[in-house]
PDB file of C-alpha atoms in Angstrom:
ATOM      1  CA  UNK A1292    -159.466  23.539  -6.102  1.00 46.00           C
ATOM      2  CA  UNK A1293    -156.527  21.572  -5.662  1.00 48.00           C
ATOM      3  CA  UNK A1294    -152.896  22.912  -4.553  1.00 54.00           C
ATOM      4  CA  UNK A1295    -151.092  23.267  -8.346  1.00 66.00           C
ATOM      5  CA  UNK A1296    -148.606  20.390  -7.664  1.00 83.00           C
ATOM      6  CA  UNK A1297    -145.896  19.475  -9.961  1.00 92.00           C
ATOM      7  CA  UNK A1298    -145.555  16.108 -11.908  1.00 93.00           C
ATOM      8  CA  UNK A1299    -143.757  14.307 -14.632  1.00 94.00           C
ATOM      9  CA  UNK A1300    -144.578  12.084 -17.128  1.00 96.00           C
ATOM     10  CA  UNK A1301    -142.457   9.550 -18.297  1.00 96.00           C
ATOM     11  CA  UNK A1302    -143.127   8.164 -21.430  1.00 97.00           C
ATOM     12  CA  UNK A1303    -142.635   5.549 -22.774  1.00 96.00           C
ATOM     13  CA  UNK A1304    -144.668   4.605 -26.243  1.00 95.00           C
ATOM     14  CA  UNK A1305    -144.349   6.215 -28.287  1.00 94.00           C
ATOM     15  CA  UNK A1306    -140.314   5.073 -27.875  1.00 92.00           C
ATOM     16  CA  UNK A1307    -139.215   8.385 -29.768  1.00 93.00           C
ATOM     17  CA  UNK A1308    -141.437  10.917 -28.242  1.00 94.00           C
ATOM     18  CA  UNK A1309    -140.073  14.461 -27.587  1.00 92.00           C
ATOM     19  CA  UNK A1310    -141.466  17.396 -26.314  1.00 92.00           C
ATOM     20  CA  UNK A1311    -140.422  21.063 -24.757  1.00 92.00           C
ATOM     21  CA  UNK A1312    -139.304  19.450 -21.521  1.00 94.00           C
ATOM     22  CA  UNK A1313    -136.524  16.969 -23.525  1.00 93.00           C
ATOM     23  CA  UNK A1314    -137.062  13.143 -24.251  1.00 96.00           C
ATOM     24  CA  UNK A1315    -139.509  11.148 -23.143  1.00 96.00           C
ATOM     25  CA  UNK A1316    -140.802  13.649 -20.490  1.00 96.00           C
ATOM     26  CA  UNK A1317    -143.872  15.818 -20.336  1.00 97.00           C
ATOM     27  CA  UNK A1318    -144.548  18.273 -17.328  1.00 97.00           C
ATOM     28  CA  UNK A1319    -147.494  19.636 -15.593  1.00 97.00           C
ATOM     29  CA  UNK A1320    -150.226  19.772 -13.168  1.00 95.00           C
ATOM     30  CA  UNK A1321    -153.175  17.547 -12.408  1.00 93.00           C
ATOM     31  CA  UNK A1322    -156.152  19.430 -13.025  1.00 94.00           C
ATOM     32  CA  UNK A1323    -158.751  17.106 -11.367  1.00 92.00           C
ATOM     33  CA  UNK A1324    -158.620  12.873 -10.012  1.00 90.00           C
ATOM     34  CA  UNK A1325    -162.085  11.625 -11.703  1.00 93.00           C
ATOM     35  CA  UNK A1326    -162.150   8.761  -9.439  1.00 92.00           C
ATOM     36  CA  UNK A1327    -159.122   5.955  -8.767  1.00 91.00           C
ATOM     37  CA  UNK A1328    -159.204   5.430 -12.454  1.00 92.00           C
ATOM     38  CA  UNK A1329    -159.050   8.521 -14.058  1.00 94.00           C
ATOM     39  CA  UNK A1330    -157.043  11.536 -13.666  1.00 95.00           C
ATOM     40  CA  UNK A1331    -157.160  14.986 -15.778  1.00 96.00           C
ATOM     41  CA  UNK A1332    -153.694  15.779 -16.214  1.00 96.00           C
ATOM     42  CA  UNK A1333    -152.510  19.272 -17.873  1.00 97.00           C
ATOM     43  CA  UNK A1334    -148.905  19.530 -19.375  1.00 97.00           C
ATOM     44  CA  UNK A1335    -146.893  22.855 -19.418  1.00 96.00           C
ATOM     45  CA  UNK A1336    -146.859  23.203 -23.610  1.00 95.00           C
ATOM     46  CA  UNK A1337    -148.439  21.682 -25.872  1.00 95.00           C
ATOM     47  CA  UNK A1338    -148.092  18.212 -27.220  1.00 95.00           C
ATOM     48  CA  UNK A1339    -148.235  16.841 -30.825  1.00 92.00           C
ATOM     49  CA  UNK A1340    -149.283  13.239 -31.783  1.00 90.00           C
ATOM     50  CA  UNK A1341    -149.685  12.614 -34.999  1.00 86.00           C
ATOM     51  CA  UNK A1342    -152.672  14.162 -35.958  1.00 90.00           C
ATOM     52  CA  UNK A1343    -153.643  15.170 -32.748  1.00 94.00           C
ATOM     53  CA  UNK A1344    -152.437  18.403 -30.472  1.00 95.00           C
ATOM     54  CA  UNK A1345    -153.560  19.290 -27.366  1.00 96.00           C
ATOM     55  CA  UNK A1346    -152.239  20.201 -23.583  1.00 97.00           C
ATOM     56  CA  UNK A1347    -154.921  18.088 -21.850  1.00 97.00           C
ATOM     57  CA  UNK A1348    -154.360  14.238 -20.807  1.00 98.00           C
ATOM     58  CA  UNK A1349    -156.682  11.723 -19.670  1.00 97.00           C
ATOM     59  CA  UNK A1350    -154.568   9.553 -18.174  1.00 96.00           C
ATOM     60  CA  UNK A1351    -156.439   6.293 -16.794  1.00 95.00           C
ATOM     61  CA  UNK A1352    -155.184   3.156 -15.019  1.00 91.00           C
ATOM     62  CA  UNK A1353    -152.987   0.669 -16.982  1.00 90.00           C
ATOM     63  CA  UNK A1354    -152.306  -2.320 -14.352  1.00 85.00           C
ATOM     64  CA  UNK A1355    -155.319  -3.749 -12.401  1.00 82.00           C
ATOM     65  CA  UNK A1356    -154.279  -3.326  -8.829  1.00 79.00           C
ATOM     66  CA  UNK A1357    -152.056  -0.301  -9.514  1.00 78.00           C
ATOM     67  CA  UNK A1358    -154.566   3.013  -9.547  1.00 81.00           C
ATOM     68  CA  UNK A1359    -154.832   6.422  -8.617  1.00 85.00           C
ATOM     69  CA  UNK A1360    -156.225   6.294  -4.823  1.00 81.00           C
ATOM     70  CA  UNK A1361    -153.258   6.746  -3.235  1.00 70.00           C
ATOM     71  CA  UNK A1362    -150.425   7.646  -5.655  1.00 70.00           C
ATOM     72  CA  UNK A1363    -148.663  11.153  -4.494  1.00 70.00           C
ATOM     73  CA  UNK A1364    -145.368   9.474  -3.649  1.00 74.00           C
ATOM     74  CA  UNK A1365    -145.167   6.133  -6.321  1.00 83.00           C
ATOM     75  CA  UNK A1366    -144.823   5.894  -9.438  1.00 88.00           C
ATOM     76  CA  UNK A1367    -147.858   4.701 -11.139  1.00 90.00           C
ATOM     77  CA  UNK A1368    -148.508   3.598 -15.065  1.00 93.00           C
ATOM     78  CA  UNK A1369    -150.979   5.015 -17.598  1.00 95.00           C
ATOM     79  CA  UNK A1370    -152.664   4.440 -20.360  1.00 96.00           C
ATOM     80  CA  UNK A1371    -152.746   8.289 -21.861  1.00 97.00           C
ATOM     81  CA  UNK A1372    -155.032  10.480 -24.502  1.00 97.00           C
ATOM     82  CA  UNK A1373    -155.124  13.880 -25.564  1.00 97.00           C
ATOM     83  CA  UNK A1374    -158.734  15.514 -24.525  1.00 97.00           C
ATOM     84  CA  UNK A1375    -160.182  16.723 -28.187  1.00 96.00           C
ATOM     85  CA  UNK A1376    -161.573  19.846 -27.716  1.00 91.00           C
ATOM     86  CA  UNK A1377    -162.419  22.104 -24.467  1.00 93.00           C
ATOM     87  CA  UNK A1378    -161.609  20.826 -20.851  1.00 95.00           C
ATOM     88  CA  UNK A1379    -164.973  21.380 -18.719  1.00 93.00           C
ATOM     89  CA  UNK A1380    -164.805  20.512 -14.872  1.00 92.00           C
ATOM     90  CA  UNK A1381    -168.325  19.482 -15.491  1.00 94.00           C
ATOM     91  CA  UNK A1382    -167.485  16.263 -17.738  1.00 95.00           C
ATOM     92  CA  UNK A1383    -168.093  12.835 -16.129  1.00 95.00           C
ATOM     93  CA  UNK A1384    -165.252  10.417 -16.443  1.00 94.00           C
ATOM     94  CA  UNK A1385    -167.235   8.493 -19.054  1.00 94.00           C
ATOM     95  CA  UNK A1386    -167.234  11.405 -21.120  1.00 96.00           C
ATOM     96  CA  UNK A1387    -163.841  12.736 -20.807  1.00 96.00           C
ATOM     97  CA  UNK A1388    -163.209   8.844 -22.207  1.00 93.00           C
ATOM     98  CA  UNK A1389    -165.428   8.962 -25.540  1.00 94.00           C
ATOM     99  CA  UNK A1390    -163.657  12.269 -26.152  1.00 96.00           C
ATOM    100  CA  UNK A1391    -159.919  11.457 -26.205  1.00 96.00           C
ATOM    101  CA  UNK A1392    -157.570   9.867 -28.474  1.00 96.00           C
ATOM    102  CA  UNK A1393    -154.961   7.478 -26.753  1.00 96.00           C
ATOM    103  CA  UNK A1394    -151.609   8.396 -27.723  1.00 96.00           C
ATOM    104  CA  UNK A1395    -149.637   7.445 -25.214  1.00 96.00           C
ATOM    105  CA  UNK A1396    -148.075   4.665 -22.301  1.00 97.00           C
ATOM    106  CA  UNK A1397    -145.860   6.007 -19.681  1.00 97.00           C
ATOM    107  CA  UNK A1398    -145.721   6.556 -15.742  1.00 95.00           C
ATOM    108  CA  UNK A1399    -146.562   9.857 -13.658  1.00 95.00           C
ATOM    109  CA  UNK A1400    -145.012  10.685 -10.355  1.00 91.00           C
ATOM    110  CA  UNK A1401    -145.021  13.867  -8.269  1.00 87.00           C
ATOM    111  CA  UNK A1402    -142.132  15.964  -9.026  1.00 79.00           C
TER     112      UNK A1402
END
């Protein structure tokens, strides 16, 4: 298990997005780094998009080049969905994929 380290999300599509933690930011943890790729991000509240709800991110690589291998002090962009239904540690990166909904572009850094 990974030491609970804090991070924020910047985002930045949808332009007008708003949450608990103010404008444009979402807070949390990361809950588990798939692979370079892929990251399992959990945010402090829930979210709402649209039609969708949840407090679990995939958050995967949006810049070829730029990935999560060696992030913990840059700033690195996403491509972001909210997990539809339960988080298991067991689900392969592939499947964590076919069950999200992407809501969201924005950058993560440690906070």
């Amino acid at each position: 298990m990974m030491e609970e380290e804090k991070y924020f999300i910047t985002v930045s599509e949808p332009w007008d997005f708003e949450s608990s933690d103010g404008q444009n930011i979402i807070k949390g943890s990361i809950l588990s780094i798939k692979s370079s790729k892929c990251i399992v991000f959990r945010s402090n509240n829930y979210l709402q998009f649209d039609d969708v709800k949840g407090n679990i991110l995939i958050l995967t690589q949006r810049h070829y080049g730029y990935d999560f291998s060696n992030f913990k002090n840059e700033i690195i962009a996403f491509n972001g969905g909210v997990l539809l239904g339960e988080y298991n540690e067991e689900l392969s990166e592939s499947q964590l994929r076919e069950k999200t909904k992407f809501v969201i572009i924005g950058s993560i850094r440690k906070g």
